[in-house]
Amino acid sequence: MSPWPLPLPLGEEPPMPVLSVWPTGQRDPLAQLRDDGCVSGTETDTDRIPPAVAAHTIATYTRPGDLVLDPDCGAGTVLVEALRAGRHALGLASRRRWWTLARANVTAAKTAGAWRDGSVLNARPKVLATVRAAGLIGRVGLVLTTLRTAYRASSPDRDPVESALADLATTLLYCEPLLRSGGHVAVIARPLRRPDGALVDLTTRLITAATSAGLAPVERCIALTAGLRGSRLVTRASLAERRAAARARATGSPTALTAHHEVLVFQLAHDAELAATAAAGNPWPTEDEVIRPAVNGITYPGWRRAA
């Protein structure tokens, strides 16, 4: 858990969490979908979280019976893995196309014998800030979502990466009140490149967005999506990625193929602080010490939420 005090002093940035590697998600992506019984068309969700990575995240950060929320669920791979693991699942789909696919995948998982409490709402993540989400406050064990850029690429007016980051920052702000004490938020993102081939620094941007929403980074993980053959990594890049890499090599700018997904894990700021205090062997803080301005600059009743 995080060893630094929260809230942070003015102007101080949080250090990067300890890095770990998950040897998961290395099987062929289409084989993962097939083995999980996902319906045809799921593969068109190019921003989807690989089923094996979703399953590992759910197994690590939840317990049976927890509620898993994906506020931008796409074709619903997170919901399928949550149901298969015996968790309640709720997804929001921002487009009717994804709502249809996600519902079909949830139905297929239930038919195959998975946990039956799974729902998909045809709504944008902003629904989480309305009265419709009142029943979710303090109930969610894991928010598991990804940075979605594919369908934003069709808009010429905004940079798709910047647009996706801004939308995700808003979503995290809406999700923060829904977390139960001890719950986690996990954001999974594949490496992205600018048109000039430069890698986008997603880690810093995502941590900044989460801390602004009252969350604290507790883990940073690398989920390998490339296969291991002895000491070699065998990438499973898409045809489009391979063509882009070939064009880059032709122009004298070698570009590495994607071999992993970035996983950033957060907790409520006061949860991370209490855990760090306990790990250090210090006395637990009093109520007056915990109820103070949160990292997003607003009064935050941390003690009452932790209770």
PDB file of C-alpha atoms in Angstrom:
ATOM      1  CA  MET A   1       0.000   0.000   0.000  1.00  0.00           C
ATOM      2  CA  SER A   2       0.980   3.618  -0.425  1.00  0.00           C
ATOM      3  CA  PRO A   3       3.708   4.727   2.019  1.00  0.00           C
ATOM      4  CA  TRP A   4       3.111   8.457   1.577  1.00  0.00           C
ATOM      5  CA  PRO A   5       0.746  10.676   3.624  1.00  0.00           C
ATOM      6  CA  LEU A   6      -2.543  11.847   2.131  1.00  0.00           C
ATOM      7  CA  PRO A   7      -3.668  14.480   1.362  1.00  0.00           C
ATOM      8  CA  LEU A   8      -0.365  15.549  -0.155  1.00  0.00           C
ATOM      9  CA  PRO A   9       1.158  18.955   0.599  1.00  0.00           C
ATOM     10  CA  LEU A  10       0.259  21.679  -1.871  1.00  0.00           C
ATOM     11  CA  GLY A  11       2.275  21.382  -5.057  1.00  0.00           C
ATOM     12  CA  GLU A  12       3.621  17.906  -4.273  1.00  0.00           C
ATOM     13  CA  GLU A  13       2.886  15.095  -6.707  1.00  0.00           C
ATOM     14  CA  PRO A  14       2.377  11.492  -5.601  1.00  0.00           C
ATOM     15  CA  PRO A  15       5.263   9.121  -6.296  1.00  0.00           C
ATOM     16  CA  MET A  16       4.709   6.313  -8.751  1.00  0.00           C
ATOM     17  CA  PRO A  17       3.355   3.146  -7.134  1.00  0.00           C
ATOM     18  CA  VAL A  18       5.533   0.047  -7.012  1.00  0.00           C
ATOM     19  CA  LEU A  19       5.576  -1.722 -10.380  1.00  0.00           C
ATOM     20  CA  SER A  20       4.628  -5.380 -10.709  1.00  0.00           C
ATOM     21  CA  VAL A  21       4.162  -7.695 -13.708  1.00  0.00           C
ATOM     22  CA  TRP A  22       1.146  -9.924 -14.300  1.00  0.00           C
ATOM     23  CA  PRO A  23       1.898 -12.961 -16.487  1.00  0.00           C
ATOM     24  CA  THR A  24      -1.685 -13.016 -17.702  1.00  0.00           C
ATOM     25  CA  GLY A  25      -3.606 -12.275 -20.873  1.00  0.00           C
ATOM     26  CA  GLN A  26      -0.906 -13.920 -22.998  1.00  0.00           C
ATOM     27  CA  ARG A  27      -3.161 -16.278 -24.919  1.00  0.00           C
ATOM     28  CA  ASP A  28      -4.547 -15.355 -28.316  1.00  0.00           C
ATOM     29  CA  PRO A  29      -7.251 -12.677 -27.809  1.00  0.00           C
ATOM     30  CA  LEU A  30      -9.783 -14.417 -30.029  1.00  0.00           C
ATOM     31  CA  ALA A  31      -9.176 -17.708 -28.224  1.00  0.00           C
ATOM     32  CA  GLN A  32      -9.916 -15.964 -24.916  1.00  0.00           C
ATOM     33  CA  LEU A  33     -13.241 -14.704 -26.249  1.00  0.00           C
ATOM     34  CA  ARG A  34     -14.107 -18.104 -27.687  1.00  0.00           C
ATOM     35  CA  ASP A  35     -13.288 -19.982 -24.487  1.00  0.00           C
ATOM     36  CA  ASP A  36     -15.434 -17.579 -22.437  1.00  0.00           C
ATOM     37  CA  GLY A  37     -18.402 -18.074 -24.769  1.00  0.00           C
ATOM     38  CA  CYS A  38     -18.508 -14.445 -25.933  1.00  0.00           C
ATOM     39  CA  VAL A  39     -20.868 -13.752 -28.808  1.00  0.00           C
ATOM     40  CA  SER A  40     -19.799 -12.928 -32.345  1.00  0.00           C
ATOM     41  CA  GLY A  41     -18.986  -9.229 -32.713  1.00  0.00           C
ATOM     42  CA  THR A  42     -17.226  -8.894 -29.348  1.00  0.00           C
ATOM     43  CA  GLU A  43     -13.911  -8.827 -31.204  1.00  0.00           C
ATOM     44  CA  THR A  44     -14.920  -5.517 -32.857  1.00  0.00           C
ATOM     45  CA  ASP A  45     -14.510  -3.796 -29.495  1.00  0.00           C
ATOM     46  CA  THR A  46     -10.835  -2.994 -30.028  1.00  0.00           C
ATOM     47  CA  ASP A  47     -10.576  -1.159 -26.685  1.00  0.00           C
ATOM     48  CA  ARG A  48     -11.917  -4.125 -24.711  1.00  0.00           C
ATOM     49  CA  ILE A  49     -10.125  -5.397 -21.629  1.00  0.00           C
ATOM     50  CA  PRO A  50      -8.731  -8.859 -22.435  1.00  0.00           C
ATOM     51  CA  PRO A  51     -10.834 -11.465 -20.584  1.00  0.00           C
ATOM     52  CA  ALA A  52      -7.810 -12.988 -18.845  1.00  0.00           C
ATOM     53  CA  VAL A  53      -6.679  -9.571 -17.573  1.00  0.00           C
ATOM     54  CA  ALA A  54     -10.205  -8.770 -16.368  1.00  0.00           C
ATOM     55  CA  ALA A  55     -10.446 -12.151 -14.628  1.00  0.00           C
ATOM     56  CA  HIS A  56      -7.100 -11.662 -12.860  1.00  0.00           C
ATOM     57  CA  THR A  57      -8.059  -8.163 -11.719  1.00  0.00           C
ATOM     58  CA  ILE A  58     -11.419  -9.323 -10.366  1.00  0.00           C
ATOM     59  CA  ALA A  59      -9.873 -12.286  -8.551  1.00  0.00           C
ATOM     60  CA  THR A  60      -7.185 -10.070  -6.995  1.00  0.00           C
ATOM     61  CA  TYR A  61      -9.265  -7.122  -5.813  1.00  0.00           C
ATOM     62  CA  THR A  62     -12.708  -8.544  -5.011  1.00  0.00           C
ATOM     63  CA  ARG A  63     -14.328 -11.365  -3.104  1.00  0.00           C
ATOM     64  CA  PRO A  64     -17.356 -13.490  -4.061  1.00  0.00           C
ATOM     65  CA  GLY A  65     -20.564 -11.492  -3.897  1.00  0.00           C
ATOM     66  CA  ASP A  66     -18.881  -8.118  -4.493  1.00  0.00           C
ATOM     67  CA  LEU A  67     -20.310  -5.697  -7.029  1.00  0.00           C
ATOM     68  CA  VAL A  68     -18.109  -5.017 -10.069  1.00  0.00           C
ATOM     69  CA  LEU A  69     -18.908  -1.890 -12.085  1.00  0.00           C
ATOM     70  CA  ASP A  70     -17.666  -1.034 -15.570  1.00  0.00           C
ATOM     71  CA  PRO A  71     -18.912   2.501 -16.326  1.00  0.00           C
ATOM     72  CA  ASP A  72     -18.009   2.234 -20.023  1.00  0.00           C
ATOM     73  CA  CYS A  73     -18.314  -1.483 -20.646  1.00  0.00           C
ATOM     74  CA  GLY A  74     -18.114  -1.737 -24.429  1.00  0.00           C
ATOM     75  CA  ALA A  75     -18.930  -5.296 -25.485  1.00  0.00           C
ATOM     76  CA  GLY A  76     -18.975  -6.440 -21.848  1.00  0.00           C
ATOM     77  CA  THR A  77     -15.894  -8.621 -21.290  1.00  0.00           C
ATOM     78  CA  VAL A  78     -15.553  -7.285 -17.733  1.00  0.00           C
ATOM     79  CA  LEU A  79     -19.175  -8.179 -16.957  1.00  0.00           C
ATOM     80  CA  VAL A  80     -18.724 -11.718 -18.278  1.00  0.00           C
ATOM     81  CA  GLU A  81     -15.648 -12.311 -16.108  1.00  0.00           C
ATOM     82  CA  ALA A  82     -17.359 -10.844 -13.044  1.00  0.00           C
ATOM     83  CA  LEU A  83     -20.322 -13.185 -13.439  1.00  0.00           C
ATOM     84  CA  ARG A  84     -18.071 -16.178 -14.071  1.00  0.00           C
ATOM     85  CA  ALA A  85     -16.245 -15.363 -10.808  1.00  0.00           C
ATOM     86  CA  GLY A  86     -19.467 -15.183  -8.768  1.00  0.00           C
ATOM     87  CA  ARG A  87     -19.604 -11.390  -8.525  1.00  0.00           C
ATOM     88  CA  HIS A  88     -22.517  -9.045  -9.187  1.00  0.00           C
ATOM     89  CA  ALA A  89     -21.933  -7.084 -12.393  1.00  0.00           C
ATOM     90  CA  LEU A  90     -23.199  -3.750 -13.665  1.00  0.00           C
ATOM     91  CA  GLY A  91     -22.136  -2.093 -16.904  1.00  0.00           C
ATOM     92  CA  LEU A  92     -22.972   1.153 -18.647  1.00  0.00           C
ATOM     93  CA  ALA A  93     -22.836   1.233 -22.442  1.00  0.00           C
ATOM     94  CA  SER A  94     -22.354   4.588 -24.136  1.00  0.00           C
ATOM     95  CA  ARG A  95     -23.618   3.396 -27.527  1.00  0.00           C
ATOM     96  CA  ARG A  96     -26.507   1.186 -28.453  1.00  0.00           C
ATOM     97  CA  ARG A  97     -24.208  -1.092 -30.454  1.00  0.00           C
ATOM     98  CA  TRP A  98     -22.196  -1.897 -27.313  1.00  0.00           C
ATOM     99  CA  TRP A  99     -25.346  -2.205 -25.205  1.00  0.00           C
ATOM    100  CA  THR A 100     -26.646  -4.887 -27.548  1.00  0.00           C
ATOM    101  CA  LEU A 101     -23.361  -6.828 -27.526  1.00  0.00           C
ATOM    102  CA  ALA A 102     -22.867  -6.498 -23.768  1.00  0.00           C
ATOM    103  CA  ARG A 103     -26.391  -7.716 -23.046  1.00  0.00           C
ATOM    104  CA  ALA A 104     -25.871 -10.664 -25.385  1.00  0.00           C
ATOM    105  CA  ASN A 105     -22.618 -11.571 -23.615  1.00  0.00           C
ATOM    106  CA  VAL A 106     -24.210 -11.287 -20.164  1.00  0.00           C
ATOM    107  CA  THR A 107     -27.085 -13.501 -21.310  1.00  0.00           C
ATOM    108  CA  ALA A 108     -24.656 -16.047 -22.772  1.00  0.00           C
ATOM    109  CA  ALA A 109     -22.674 -16.147 -19.516  1.00  0.00           C
ATOM    110  CA  LYS A 110     -25.814 -16.700 -17.464  1.00  0.00           C
ATOM    111  CA  THR A 111     -26.990 -19.433 -19.828  1.00  0.00           C
ATOM    112  CA  ALA A 112     -23.625 -21.164 -19.402  1.00  0.00           C
ATOM    113  CA  GLY A 113     -24.167 -21.287 -15.637  1.00  0.00           C
ATOM    114  CA  ALA A 114     -22.449 -18.107 -14.420  1.00  0.00           C
ATOM    115  CA  TRP A 115     -23.747 -15.942 -11.570  1.00  0.00           C
ATOM    116  CA  ARG A 116     -27.060 -14.489 -12.672  1.00  0.00           C
ATOM    117  CA  ASP A 117     -26.961 -10.976 -11.222  1.00  0.00           C
ATOM    118  CA  GLY A 118     -25.645  -8.958 -14.157  1.00  0.00           C
ATOM    119  CA  SER A 119     -27.138  -5.885 -15.817  1.00  0.00           C
ATOM    120  CA  VAL A 120     -26.288  -3.484 -18.635  1.00  0.00           C
ATOM    121  CA  LEU A 121     -27.694   0.048 -18.838  1.00  0.00           C
ATOM    122  CA  ASN A 122     -27.798   1.938 -22.121  1.00  0.00           C
ATOM    123  CA  ALA A 123     -26.445   5.172 -20.662  1.00  0.00           C
ATOM    124  CA  ARG A 124     -23.349   7.310 -20.576  1.00  0.00           C
ATOM    125  CA  PRO A 125     -21.229   7.270 -17.387  1.00  0.00           C
ATOM    126  CA  LYS A 126     -22.711  10.615 -16.295  1.00  0.00           C
ATOM    127  CA  VAL A 127     -25.766   8.651 -15.104  1.00  0.00           C
ATOM    128  CA  LEU A 128     -23.621   7.785 -12.073  1.00  0.00           C
ATOM    129  CA  ALA A 129     -23.944  11.387 -10.888  1.00  0.00           C
ATOM    130  CA  THR A 130     -27.747  11.312 -10.917  1.00  0.00           C
ATOM    131  CA  VAL A 131     -30.335  10.063  -8.482  1.00  0.00           C
ATOM    132  CA  ARG A 132     -30.446   6.796 -10.449  1.00  0.00           C
ATOM    133  CA  ALA A 133     -27.101   5.866  -8.896  1.00  0.00           C
ATOM    134  CA  ALA A 134     -28.142   6.629  -5.298  1.00  0.00           C
ATOM    135  CA  GLY A 135     -28.535   2.932  -4.485  1.00  0.00           C
ATOM    136  CA  LEU A 136     -24.912   2.278  -5.507  1.00  0.00           C
ATOM    137  CA  ILE A 137     -23.293   4.694  -3.046  1.00  0.00           C
ATOM    138  CA  GLY A 138     -20.803   2.830  -0.882  1.00  0.00           C
ATOM    139  CA  ARG A 139     -21.639  -0.560  -2.467  1.00  0.00           C
ATOM    140  CA  VAL A 140     -19.170  -1.082  -5.315  1.00  0.00           C
ATOM    141  CA  GLY A 141     -16.223  -3.353  -4.557  1.00  0.00           C
ATOM    142  CA  LEU A 142     -14.377  -2.778  -7.828  1.00  0.00           C
ATOM    143  CA  VAL A 143     -14.652  -0.247 -10.613  1.00  0.00           C
ATOM    144  CA  LEU A 144     -12.894  -1.871 -13.567  1.00  0.00           C
ATOM    145  CA  THR A 145     -12.733   0.056 -16.807  1.00  0.00           C
ATOM    146  CA  THR A 146     -10.467   1.044 -19.665  1.00  0.00           C
ATOM    147  CA  LEU A 147      -9.398   4.111 -21.598  1.00  0.00           C
ATOM    148  CA  ARG A 148     -11.535   4.125 -24.752  1.00  0.00           C
ATOM    149  CA  THR A 149     -10.177   6.001 -27.757  1.00  0.00           C
ATOM    150  CA  ALA A 150     -11.404   4.008 -30.773  1.00  0.00           C
ATOM    151  CA  TYR A 151     -14.845   5.532 -31.289  1.00  0.00           C
ATOM    152  CA  ARG A 152     -13.554   9.029 -30.489  1.00  0.00           C
ATOM    153  CA  ALA A 153     -11.085   8.851 -33.380  1.00  0.00           C
ATOM    154  CA  SER A 154     -13.917   9.617 -35.802  1.00  0.00           C
ATOM    155  CA  SER A 155     -14.275  13.163 -34.451  1.00  0.00           C
ATOM    156  CA  PRO A 156     -11.907  15.544 -36.280  1.00  0.00           C
ATOM    157  CA  ASP A 157     -12.530  18.364 -33.793  1.00  0.00           C
ATOM    158  CA  ARG A 158     -10.851  16.796 -30.769  1.00  0.00           C
ATOM    159  CA  ASP A 159      -7.746  14.751 -30.155  1.00  0.00           C
ATOM    160  CA  PRO A 160      -9.083  11.243 -29.381  1.00  0.00           C
ATOM    161  CA  VAL A 161      -6.568  10.625 -26.594  1.00  0.00           C
ATOM    162  CA  GLU A 162      -7.237  13.953 -24.890  1.00  0.00           C
ATOM    163  CA  SER A 163     -10.974  13.438 -25.254  1.00  0.00           C
ATOM    164  CA  ALA A 164     -10.769   9.944 -23.773  1.00  0.00           C
ATOM    165  CA  LEU A 165      -8.649  11.126 -20.842  1.00  0.00           C
ATOM    166  CA  ALA A 166     -11.046  13.982 -20.081  1.00  0.00           C
ATOM    167  CA  ASP A 167     -14.055  11.667 -20.177  1.00  0.00           C
ATOM    168  CA  LEU A 168     -12.345   9.105 -17.967  1.00  0.00           C
ATOM    169  CA  ALA A 169     -11.412  11.794 -15.430  1.00  0.00           C
ATOM    170  CA  THR A 170     -15.088  12.757 -15.179  1.00  0.00           C
ATOM    171  CA  THR A 171     -16.105   9.118 -14.863  1.00  0.00           C
ATOM    172  CA  LEU A 172     -13.661   8.547 -11.987  1.00  0.00           C
ATOM    173  CA  LEU A 173     -15.093  11.563 -10.197  1.00  0.00           C
ATOM    174  CA  TYR A 174     -18.584  10.081 -10.500  1.00  0.00           C
ATOM    175  CA  CYS A 175     -17.434   6.630  -9.386  1.00  0.00           C
ATOM    176  CA  GLU A 176     -15.587   7.725  -6.244  1.00  0.00           C
ATOM    177  CA  PRO A 177     -18.697   8.009  -3.996  1.00  0.00           C
ATOM    178  CA  LEU A 178     -19.873   4.566  -5.102  1.00  0.00           C
ATOM    179  CA  LEU A 179     -16.870   2.669  -3.709  1.00  0.00           C
ATOM    180  CA  ARG A 180     -17.294   0.757  -0.483  1.00  0.00           C
ATOM    181  CA  SER A 181     -14.596   1.132   2.144  1.00  0.00           C
ATOM    182  CA  GLY A 182     -11.710  -1.073   1.035  1.00  0.00           C
ATOM    183  CA  GLY A 183     -12.894  -1.083  -2.579  1.00  0.00           C
ATOM    184  CA  HIS A 184     -10.645  -0.467  -5.574  1.00  0.00           C
ATOM    185  CA  VAL A 185     -10.671   1.290  -8.924  1.00  0.00           C
ATOM    186  CA  ALA A 186      -8.622  -0.348 -11.673  1.00  0.00           C
ATOM    187  CA  VAL A 187      -7.982   1.410 -14.969  1.00  0.00           C
ATOM    188  CA  ILE A 188      -6.503  -0.673 -17.758  1.00  0.00           C
ATOM    189  CA  ALA A 189      -4.989   1.017 -20.795  1.00  0.00           C
ATOM    190  CA  ARG A 190      -2.986  -0.248 -23.742  1.00  0.00           C
ATOM    191  CA  PRO A 191       0.019   1.866 -24.801  1.00  0.00           C
ATOM    192  CA  LEU A 192      -0.880   4.611 -27.270  1.00  0.00           C
ATOM    193  CA  ARG A 193       1.261   6.547 -29.733  1.00  0.00           C
ATOM    194  CA  ARG A 194       0.972   9.991 -31.237  1.00  0.00           C
ATOM    195  CA  PRO A 195       0.893  10.342 -35.035  1.00  0.00           C
ATOM    196  CA  ASP A 196       4.644  11.043 -34.901  1.00  0.00           C
ATOM    197  CA  GLY A 197       5.229   7.690 -33.160  1.00  0.00           C
ATOM    198  CA  ALA A 198       5.914   9.096 -29.683  1.00  0.00           C
ATOM    199  CA  LEU A 199       4.388   7.186 -26.771  1.00  0.00           C
ATOM    200  CA  VAL A 200       1.688   8.979 -24.796  1.00  0.00           C
ATOM    201  CA  ASP A 201       2.439   9.287 -21.078  1.00  0.00           C
ATOM    202  CA  LEU A 202      -0.814   7.749 -19.892  1.00  0.00           C
ATOM    203  CA  THR A 203       0.399   6.791 -16.413  1.00  0.00           C
ATOM    204  CA  THR A 204       0.977  10.333 -15.166  1.00  0.00           C
ATOM    205  CA  ARG A 205      -2.244  11.609 -16.717  1.00  0.00           C
ATOM    206  CA  LEU A 206      -4.359   8.810 -15.258  1.00  0.00           C
ATOM    207  CA  ILE A 207      -2.863   9.186 -11.782  1.00  0.00           C
ATOM    208  CA  THR A 208      -3.492  12.932 -11.916  1.00  0.00           C
ATOM    209  CA  ALA A 209      -7.119  12.367 -12.953  1.00  0.00           C
ATOM    210  CA  ALA A 210      -7.672   9.834 -10.174  1.00  0.00           C
ATOM    211  CA  THR A 211      -6.111  11.930  -7.415  1.00  0.00           C
ATOM    212  CA  SER A 212      -8.267  14.865  -8.515  1.00  0.00           C
ATOM    213  CA  ALA A 213     -11.282  12.602  -7.964  1.00  0.00           C
ATOM    214  CA  GLY A 214     -10.280  11.762  -4.382  1.00  0.00           C
ATOM    215  CA  LEU A 215      -8.503   8.488  -5.160  1.00  0.00           C
ATOM    216  CA  ALA A 216      -4.980   7.421  -4.247  1.00  0.00           C
ATOM    217  CA  PRO A 217      -2.699   5.202  -6.388  1.00  0.00           C
ATOM    218  CA  VAL A 218      -1.779   1.980  -4.616  1.00  0.00           C
ATOM    219  CA  GLU A 219      -0.431  -0.277  -7.378  1.00  0.00           C
ATOM    220  CA  ARG A 220       0.915  -0.065 -10.905  1.00  0.00           C
ATOM    221  CA  CYS A 221       0.989  -3.322 -12.857  1.00  0.00           C
ATOM    222  CA  ILE A 222       2.032  -4.472 -16.294  1.00  0.00           C
ATOM    223  CA  ALA A 223      -0.283  -7.167 -17.692  1.00  0.00           C
ATOM    224  CA  LEU A 224       1.632  -9.014 -20.391  1.00  0.00           C
ATOM    225  CA  THR A 225      -0.416  -9.632 -23.519  1.00  0.00           C
ATOM    226  CA  ALA A 226       2.469 -11.065 -25.517  1.00  0.00           C
ATOM    227  CA  GLY A 227       3.188 -14.781 -25.379  1.00  0.00           C
ATOM    228  CA  LEU A 228       6.316 -16.122 -23.714  1.00  0.00           C
ATOM    229  CA  ARG A 229       8.425 -18.598 -25.682  1.00  0.00           C
ATOM    230  CA  GLY A 230      11.458 -19.305 -23.609  1.00  0.00           C
ATOM    231  CA  SER A 231      13.107 -15.928 -23.128  1.00  0.00           C
ATOM    232  CA  ARG A 232      11.302 -14.298 -26.085  1.00  0.00           C
ATOM    233  CA  LEU A 233       8.108 -12.271 -26.126  1.00  0.00           C
ATOM    234  CA  VAL A 234       5.803 -13.041 -29.046  1.00  0.00           C
ATOM    235  CA  THR A 235       3.576 -10.054 -29.676  1.00  0.00           C
ATOM    236  CA  ARG A 236      -0.080 -10.445 -30.580  1.00  0.00           C
ATOM    237  CA  ALA A 237      -0.521  -7.074 -32.247  1.00  0.00           C
ATOM    238  CA  SER A 238      -3.386  -6.396 -34.604  1.00  0.00           C
ATOM    239  CA  LEU A 239      -2.904  -6.134 -38.365  1.00  0.00           C
ATOM    240  CA  ALA A 240      -3.328  -2.347 -38.163  1.00  0.00           C
ATOM    241  CA  GLU A 241      -0.603  -2.110 -35.501  1.00  0.00           C
ATOM    242  CA  ARG A 242       1.754  -4.260 -37.576  1.00  0.00           C
ATOM    243  CA  ARG A 243       1.194  -2.106 -40.652  1.00  0.00           C
ATOM    244  CA  ALA A 244       1.820   1.057 -38.633  1.00  0.00           C
ATOM    245  CA  ALA A 245       5.067  -0.427 -37.286  1.00  0.00           C
ATOM    246  CA  ALA A 246       6.133  -1.384 -40.804  1.00  0.00           C
ATOM    247  CA  ARG A 247       5.501   2.165 -42.042  1.00  0.00           C
ATOM    248  CA  ALA A 248       7.510   3.539 -39.121  1.00  0.00           C
ATOM    249  CA  ARG A 249      10.446   1.256 -39.916  1.00  0.00           C
ATOM    250  CA  ALA A 250      10.313   2.339 -43.564  1.00  0.00           C
ATOM    251  CA  THR A 251      10.719   5.966 -42.513  1.00  0.00           C
ATOM    252  CA  GLY A 252      13.609   5.208 -40.190  1.00  0.00           C
ATOM    253  CA  SER A 253      11.593   5.385 -36.935  1.00  0.00           C
ATOM    254  CA  PRO A 254      11.398   1.843 -35.492  1.00  0.00           C
ATOM    255  CA  THR A 255       8.256   1.312 -33.428  1.00  0.00           C
ATOM    256  CA  ALA A 256       7.785  -1.493 -30.917  1.00  0.00           C
ATOM    257  CA  LEU A 257       4.604  -3.563 -31.075  1.00  0.00           C
ATOM    258  CA  THR A 258       2.313  -3.609 -28.062  1.00  0.00           C
ATOM    259  CA  ALA A 259       3.224  -6.352 -25.596  1.00  0.00           C
ATOM    260  CA  HIS A 260       1.328  -5.323 -22.468  1.00  0.00           C
ATOM    261  CA  HIS A 261      -1.511  -3.357 -20.929  1.00  0.00           C
ATOM    262  CA  GLU A 262      -0.950  -0.815 -18.175  1.00  0.00           C
ATOM    263  CA  VAL A 263      -2.963  -1.437 -14.993  1.00  0.00           C
ATOM    264  CA  LEU A 264      -3.323   1.361 -12.445  1.00  0.00           C
ATOM    265  CA  VAL A 265      -5.075   0.545  -9.170  1.00  0.00           C
ATOM    266  CA  PHE A 266      -6.529   3.134  -6.807  1.00  0.00           C
ATOM    267  CA  GLN A 267      -8.376   3.277  -3.509  1.00  0.00           C
ATOM    268  CA  LEU A 268     -10.310   5.958  -1.699  1.00  0.00           C
ATOM    269  CA  ALA A 269      -7.773   8.448  -0.361  1.00  0.00           C
ATOM    270  CA  HIS A 270      -8.634   7.839   3.285  1.00  0.00           C
ATOM    271  CA  ASP A 271      -8.492   4.037   2.819  1.00  0.00           C
ATOM    272  CA  ALA A 272      -4.983   4.279   1.390  1.00  0.00           C
ATOM    273  CA  GLU A 273      -3.911   6.550   4.240  1.00  0.00           C
ATOM    274  CA  LEU A 274      -5.294   4.244   6.921  1.00  0.00           C
ATOM    275  CA  ALA A 275      -3.687   1.209   5.273  1.00  0.00           C
ATOM    276  CA  ALA A 276      -0.320   2.954   5.051  1.00  0.00           C
ATOM    277  CA  THR A 277      -0.585   3.979   8.699  1.00  0.00           C
ATOM    278  CA  ALA A 278      -1.382   0.426   9.764  1.00  0.00           C
ATOM    279  CA  ALA A 279       1.449  -1.019   7.646  1.00  0.00           C
ATOM    280  CA  ALA A 280       3.895   1.381   9.280  1.00  0.00           C
ATOM    281  CA  GLY A 281       2.785   0.269  12.751  1.00  0.00           C
ATOM    282  CA  ASN A 282       1.550   3.733  13.695  1.00  0.00           C
ATOM    283  CA  PRO A 283      -1.586   4.327  15.787  1.00  0.00           C
ATOM    284  CA  TRP A 284      -4.770   4.754  13.784  1.00  0.00           C
ATOM    285  CA  PRO A 285      -5.725   8.418  13.377  1.00  0.00           C
ATOM    286  CA  THR A 286      -8.544   9.957  15.337  1.00  0.00           C
ATOM    287  CA  GLU A 287     -11.771  11.166  13.753  1.00  0.00           C
ATOM    288  CA  ASP A 288     -10.594  14.781  13.824  1.00  0.00           C
ATOM    289  CA  GLU A 289      -7.398  13.817  12.027  1.00  0.00           C
ATOM    290  CA  VAL A 290      -9.197  11.989   9.222  1.00  0.00           C
ATOM    291  CA  ILE A 291     -12.006  14.448   8.511  1.00  0.00           C
ATOM    292  CA  ARG A 292     -10.078  17.030   6.511  1.00  0.00           C
ATOM    293  CA  PRO A 293      -9.960  18.358   2.949  1.00  0.00           C
ATOM    294  CA  ALA A 294      -9.521  15.586   0.407  1.00  0.00           C
ATOM    295  CA  VAL A 295      -7.031  15.661  -2.424  1.00  0.00           C
ATOM    296  CA  ASN A 296      -9.652  17.169  -4.697  1.00  0.00           C
ATOM    297  CA  GLY A 297      -9.952  20.204  -2.401  1.00  0.00           C
ATOM    298  CA  ILE A 298     -13.393  19.574  -0.952  1.00  0.00           C
ATOM    299  CA  THR A 299     -14.463  18.613   2.558  1.00  0.00           C
ATOM    300  CA  TYR A 300     -14.429  14.846   2.696  1.00  0.00           C
ATOM    301  CA  PRO A 301     -15.971  12.878   5.602  1.00  0.00           C
ATOM    302  CA  GLY A 302     -13.322  10.163   5.460  1.00  0.00           C
ATOM    303  CA  TRP A 303     -13.852   8.739   8.915  1.00  0.00           C
ATOM    304  CA  ARG A 304     -17.591   8.292   8.489  1.00  0.00           C
ATOM    305  CA  ARG A 305     -17.070   6.710   5.051  1.00  0.00           C
ATOM    306  CA  ALA A 306     -14.432   4.324   6.456  1.00  0.00           C
ATOM    307  CA  ALA A 307     -16.795   3.307   9.245  1.00  0.00           C
TER     308      ALA A 307
END
